[in-house]
PDB file of C-alpha atoms in Angstrom:
ATOM      1  CA  MET A   1     -51.822  23.288  63.221  1.00  0.00           C
ATOM      2  CA  THR A   2     -53.978  26.342  63.175  1.00  0.00           C
ATOM      3  CA  ALA A   3     -53.967  28.584  59.754  1.00  0.00           C
ATOM      4  CA  VAL A   4     -50.484  29.790  58.789  1.00  0.00           C
ATOM      5  CA  THR A   5     -49.915  32.006  55.926  1.00  0.00           C
ATOM      6  CA  ARG A   6     -47.169  31.572  53.448  1.00  0.00           C
ATOM      7  CA  ALA A   7     -45.784  34.846  54.175  1.00  0.00           C
ATOM      8  CA  GLU A   8     -45.236  33.988  57.939  1.00  0.00           C
ATOM      9  CA  VAL A   9     -43.147  31.000  57.057  1.00  0.00           C
ATOM     10  CA  GLU A  10     -41.176  32.897  54.058  1.00  0.00           C
ATOM     11  CA  ASP A  11     -40.274  35.082  57.416  1.00  0.00           C
ATOM     12  CA  PHE A  12     -39.201  32.324  59.319  1.00  0.00           C
ATOM     13  CA  LEU A  13     -37.462  30.737  57.140  1.00  0.00           C
ATOM     14  CA  TYR A  14     -35.495  33.777  56.607  1.00  0.00           C
ATOM     15  CA  ARG A  15     -35.008  34.221  60.399  1.00  0.00           C
ATOM     16  CA  GLU A  16     -33.204  30.934  60.261  1.00  0.00           C
ATOM     17  CA  ALA A  17     -30.810  31.652  57.036  1.00  0.00           C
ATOM     18  CA  ALA A  18     -30.273  35.554  58.963  1.00  0.00           C
ATOM     19  CA  LEU A  19     -28.964  33.436  62.443  1.00  0.00           C
ATOM     20  CA  LEU A  20     -27.313  30.868  60.120  1.00  0.00           C
ATOM     21  CA  ASP A  21     -25.374  33.839  58.335  1.00  0.00           C
ATOM     22  CA  GLU A  22     -24.666  35.565  61.737  1.00  0.00           C
ATOM     23  CA  TRP A  23     -23.661  32.662  63.070  1.00  0.00           C
ATOM     24  CA  ASP A  24     -25.832  32.878  65.924  1.00  0.00           C
ATOM     25  CA  LEU A  25     -25.851  28.910  66.380  1.00  0.00           C
ATOM     26  CA  ASP A  26     -27.264  28.992  69.392  1.00  0.00           C
ATOM     27  CA  GLY A  27     -30.076  31.662  68.211  1.00  0.00           C
ATOM     28  CA  TRP A  28     -30.850  28.608  65.088  1.00  0.00           C
ATOM     29  CA  LEU A  29     -30.945  25.893  67.957  1.00  0.00           C
ATOM     30  CA  ALA A  30     -33.490  27.520  69.314  1.00  0.00           C
ATOM     31  CA  LEU A  31     -35.948  27.446  66.072  1.00  0.00           C
ATOM     32  CA  TRP A  32     -36.152  23.599  66.819  1.00  0.00           C
ATOM     33  CA  THR A  33     -38.871  21.382  68.642  1.00  0.00           C
ATOM     34  CA  GLU A  34     -37.972  19.539  71.944  1.00  0.00           C
ATOM     35  CA  GLY A  35     -37.844  15.872  71.874  1.00  0.00           C
ATOM     36  CA  PRO A  36     -37.565  14.015  68.573  1.00  0.00           C
ATOM     37  CA  THR A  37     -35.432  16.401  65.515  1.00  0.00           C
ATOM     38  CA  SER A  38     -33.423  15.255  62.684  1.00  0.00           C
ATOM     39  CA  TYR A  39     -31.611  17.411  60.550  1.00  0.00           C
ATOM     40  CA  VAL A  40     -30.580  15.496  57.882  1.00  0.00           C
ATOM     41  CA  VAL A  41     -28.021  16.419  54.764  1.00  0.00           C
ATOM     42  CA  PRO A  42     -28.208  13.067  51.999  1.00  0.00           C
ATOM     43  CA  CYS A  43     -25.799  11.802  49.797  1.00  0.00           C
ATOM     44  CA  ASN A  44     -25.501  13.962  46.490  1.00  0.00           C
ATOM     45  CA  ASP A  45     -26.276  10.310  44.902  1.00  0.00           C
ATOM     46  CA  ALA A  46     -28.577   9.191  47.062  1.00  0.00           C
ATOM     47  CA  PRO A  47     -31.164  12.233  47.406  1.00  0.00           C
ATOM     48  CA  ASP A  48     -34.180   9.819  48.702  1.00  0.00           C
ATOM     49  CA  GLY A  49     -31.200   7.765  50.546  1.00  0.00           C
ATOM     50  CA  ASP A  50     -32.819   6.979  54.451  1.00  0.00           C
ATOM     51  CA  PRO A  51     -30.625   7.370  57.237  1.00  0.00           C
ATOM     52  CA  ALA A  52     -31.318   4.122  58.837  1.00  0.00           C
ATOM     53  CA  GLN A  53     -30.381   2.261  55.621  1.00  0.00           C
ATOM     54  CA  ASP A  54     -28.091   4.510  53.440  1.00  0.00           C
ATOM     55  CA  LEU A  55     -25.093   6.692  53.708  1.00  0.00           C
ATOM     56  CA  VAL A  56     -25.756  10.592  54.261  1.00  0.00           C
ATOM     57  CA  LEU A  57     -23.897  13.109  54.403  1.00  0.00           C
ATOM     58  CA  ILE A  58     -25.375  14.706  58.012  1.00  0.00           C
ATOM     59  CA  ASP A  59     -27.922  11.997  60.115  1.00  0.00           C
ATOM     60  CA  ASP A  60     -28.257  14.755  63.443  1.00  0.00           C
ATOM     61  CA  ASN A  61     -30.484  14.142  66.373  1.00  0.00           C
ATOM     62  CA  GLU A  62     -31.293  16.966  68.723  1.00  0.00           C
ATOM     63  CA  LEU A  63     -28.247  16.010  70.558  1.00  0.00           C
ATOM     64  CA  ARG A  64     -25.501  15.613  67.847  1.00  0.00           C
ATOM     65  CA  MET A  65     -27.238  18.821  66.371  1.00  0.00           C
ATOM     66  CA  ARG A  66     -26.245  20.785  70.102  1.00  0.00           C
ATOM     67  CA  LEU A  67     -22.538  19.005  69.806  1.00  0.00           C
ATOM     68  CA  ARG A  68     -22.149  19.834  66.404  1.00  0.00           C
ATOM     69  CA  VAL A  69     -23.110  23.522  67.123  1.00  0.00           C
ATOM     70  CA  GLU A  70     -21.109  23.237  70.440  1.00  0.00           C
ATOM     71  CA  ARG A  71     -17.948  22.014  68.120  1.00  0.00           C
ATOM     72  CA  LEU A  72     -18.420  24.697  65.173  1.00  0.00           C
ATOM     73  CA  ASN A  73     -18.705  27.510  68.002  1.00  0.00           C
ATOM     74  CA  SER A  74     -15.373  26.479  69.591  1.00  0.00           C
ATOM     75  CA  ARG A  75     -11.970  26.333  68.443  1.00  0.00           C
ATOM     76  CA  LYS A  76     -11.802  22.769  67.656  1.00  0.00           C
ATOM     77  CA  ALA A  77     -14.031  23.587  64.408  1.00  0.00           C
ATOM     78  CA  HIS A  78     -10.272  23.959  62.869  1.00  0.00           C
ATOM     79  CA  ARG A  79     -12.452  23.831  59.141  1.00  0.00           C
ATOM     80  CA  GLU A  80     -14.888  26.775  60.479  1.00  0.00           C
ATOM     81  CA  TYR A  81     -12.296  28.650  62.337  1.00  0.00           C
ATOM     82  CA  PRO A  82     -12.412  31.501  61.785  1.00  0.00           C
ATOM     83  CA  HIS A  83     -15.473  31.387  60.724  1.00  0.00           C
ATOM     84  CA  SER A  84     -16.700  31.189  57.063  1.00  0.00           C
ATOM     85  CA  ARG A  85     -18.573  33.937  55.768  1.00  0.00           C
ATOM     86  CA  THR A  86     -21.773  32.739  54.476  1.00  0.00           C
ATOM     87  CA  ASN A  87     -24.701  34.019  52.565  1.00  0.00           C
ATOM     88  CA  HIS A  88     -28.358  31.962  52.783  1.00  0.00           C
ATOM     89  CA  GLN A  89     -31.202  32.160  50.090  1.00  0.00           C
ATOM     90  CA  VAL A  90     -34.360  31.142  50.470  1.00  0.00           C
ATOM     91  CA  TYR A  91     -36.404  30.578  47.738  1.00  0.00           C
ATOM     92  CA  ASN A  92     -39.834  29.022  46.323  1.00  0.00           C
ATOM     93  CA  VAL A  93     -41.422  28.534  49.098  1.00  0.00           C
ATOM     94  CA  LEU A  94     -44.331  26.034  49.249  1.00  0.00           C
ATOM     95  CA  LEU A  95     -46.721  24.742  52.142  1.00  0.00           C
ATOM     96  CA  GLY A  96     -47.982  21.164  51.783  1.00  0.00           C
ATOM     97  CA  GLU A  97     -51.050  19.717  53.360  1.00  0.00           C
ATOM     98  CA  PRO A  98     -50.488  19.838  57.356  1.00  0.00           C
ATOM     99  CA  ALA A  99     -50.591  16.091  58.749  1.00  0.00           C
ATOM    100  CA  GLY A 100     -51.664  16.468  62.303  1.00  0.00           C
ATOM    101  CA  ASP A 101     -49.356  18.875  63.771  1.00  0.00           C
ATOM    102  CA  GLU A 102     -46.837  19.160  61.492  1.00  0.00           C
ATOM    103  CA  LEU A 103     -46.933  21.510  58.062  1.00  0.00           C
ATOM    104  CA  PRO A 104     -44.822  19.696  55.478  1.00  0.00           C
ATOM    105  CA  VAL A 105     -42.272  23.177  53.631  1.00  0.00           C
ATOM    106  CA  THR A 106     -40.246  22.872  50.744  1.00  0.00           C
ATOM    107  CA  ALA A 107     -38.440  26.088  49.564  1.00  0.00           C
ATOM    108  CA  SER A 108     -34.996  26.065  46.737  1.00  0.00           C
ATOM    109  CA  PHE A 109     -32.014  27.276  48.899  1.00  0.00           C
ATOM    110  CA  THR A 110     -28.633  28.564  47.318  1.00  0.00           C
ATOM    111  CA  VAL A 111     -26.090  28.832  50.118  1.00  0.00           C
ATOM    112  CA  TRP A 112     -22.728  30.621  49.187  1.00  0.00           C
ATOM    113  CA  ARG A 113     -19.506  29.693  51.211  1.00  0.00           C
ATOM    114  CA  PHE A 114     -16.647  32.266  51.460  1.00  0.00           C
ATOM    115  CA  ARG A 115     -13.257  31.454  53.334  1.00  0.00           C
ATOM    116  CA  ASN A 116      -9.725  31.603  52.449  1.00  0.00           C
ATOM    117  CA  GLY A 117     -10.252  34.238  49.412  1.00  0.00           C
ATOM    118  CA  LYS A 118     -12.377  30.818  48.061  1.00  0.00           C
ATOM    119  CA  ALA A 119     -15.924  30.787  47.002  1.00  0.00           C
ATOM    120  CA  SER A 120     -18.343  27.632  47.212  1.00  0.00           C
ATOM    121  CA  TYR A 121     -21.855  27.032  46.860  1.00  0.00           C
ATOM    122  CA  TYR A 122     -24.448  24.505  47.860  1.00  0.00           C
ATOM    123  CA  VAL A 123     -27.701  24.251  45.983  1.00  0.00           C
ATOM    124  CA  GLY A 124     -30.376  22.260  46.628  1.00  0.00           C
ATOM    125  CA  ARG A 125     -33.757  22.025  48.027  1.00  0.00           C
ATOM    126  CA  TYR A 126     -35.046  22.119  52.058  1.00  0.00           C
ATOM    127  CA  HIS A 127     -37.800  19.652  53.228  1.00  0.00           C
ATOM    128  CA  TYR A 128     -39.097  20.970  56.187  1.00  0.00           C
ATOM    129  CA  ARG A 129     -41.723  19.935  58.900  1.00  0.00           C
ATOM    130  CA  LEU A 130     -42.859  22.834  61.238  1.00  0.00           C
ATOM    131  CA  VAL A 131     -44.744  22.912  64.174  1.00  0.00           C
ATOM    132  CA  ALA A 132     -46.464  25.422  65.961  1.00  0.00           C
ATOM    133  CA  SER A 133     -45.992  25.955  69.589  1.00  0.00           C
ATOM    134  CA  ASP A 134     -46.601  28.821  71.884  1.00  0.00           C
ATOM    135  CA  GLY A 135     -48.147  30.358  69.111  1.00  0.00           C
ATOM    136  CA  ARG A 136     -44.252  30.088  66.892  1.00  0.00           C
ATOM    137  CA  LEU A 137     -42.985  28.112  64.287  1.00  0.00           C
ATOM    138  CA  ARG A 138     -40.776  25.474  65.085  1.00  0.00           C
ATOM    139  CA  ILE A 139     -38.744  23.035  63.143  1.00  0.00           C
ATOM    140  CA  ARG A 140     -38.920  19.448  64.094  1.00  0.00           C
ATOM    141  CA  SER A 141     -37.409  17.881  60.933  1.00  0.00           C
ATOM    142  CA  LYS A 142     -34.984  19.466  58.000  1.00  0.00           C
ATOM    143  CA  ARG A 143     -34.060  17.658  55.438  1.00  0.00           C
ATOM    144  CA  SER A 144     -31.554  19.137  53.192  1.00  0.00           C
ATOM    145  CA  VAL A 145     -31.025  17.742  49.301  1.00  0.00           C
ATOM    146  CA  LEU A 146     -28.486  19.413  47.232  1.00  0.00           C
ATOM    147  CA  ASP A 147     -29.380  19.106  43.334  1.00  0.00           C
ATOM    148  CA  MET A 148     -25.441  19.145  42.675  1.00  0.00           C
ATOM    149  CA  THR A 149     -24.328  15.986  41.581  1.00  0.00           C
ATOM    150  CA  GLU A 150     -20.707  16.544  42.942  1.00  0.00           C
ATOM    151  CA  LEU A 151     -19.563  18.113  46.071  1.00  0.00           C
ATOM    152  CA  ARG A 152     -16.460  19.357  44.002  1.00  0.00           C
ATOM    153  CA  PRO A 153     -17.177  23.177  43.463  1.00  0.00           C
ATOM    154  CA  ALA A 154     -18.306  23.226  47.346  1.00  0.00           C
ATOM    155  CA  GLY A 155     -15.230  20.788  47.993  1.00  0.00           C
ATOM    156  CA  ASP A 156     -16.795  19.840  52.128  1.00  0.00           C
ATOM    157  CA  LEU A 157     -19.568  20.352  54.380  1.00  0.00           C
ATOM    158  CA  ALA A 158     -18.206  22.369  57.683  1.00  0.00           C
ATOM    159  CA  ILE A 159     -20.849  24.681  57.484  1.00  0.00           C
ATOM    160  CA  ILE A 160     -25.240  24.371  58.652  1.00  0.00           C
ATOM    161  CA  LEU A 161     -27.060  24.176  54.874  1.00  0.00           C
TER     162      LEU A 161
END
């Protein structure tokens, strides 16, 4: 991977957060690479869980992400129609050592969700594998590890973290 600055990565992550907050889920999908992709949210009690062996809250490949976006954009997602208002906050961005064409990136997050007069939140850490494609950053994998020991403050996970 060519030299990418932390500011460029931060701008990319902020753009992703803005797309999610605007419910531009098709725009969010456009941030991903083609081919093998992975969006995982492990269970709170097994943050290092392997989706192939352990129970996880979300384990999406490219097809499942597209189907999730299609459902969330339709009236079929009763938990999210009308859409919640969200506020994705990304901070403490750290770049790892590039490995082949991938750049590992971690960042802390807080996502606020407002729906039906109630506020809920999700707090945790993102683990990305980013690649440069056509001079632009793309997501190959994203793992959203929740720091919360239970989902009770949030109630459910019907949004994209």
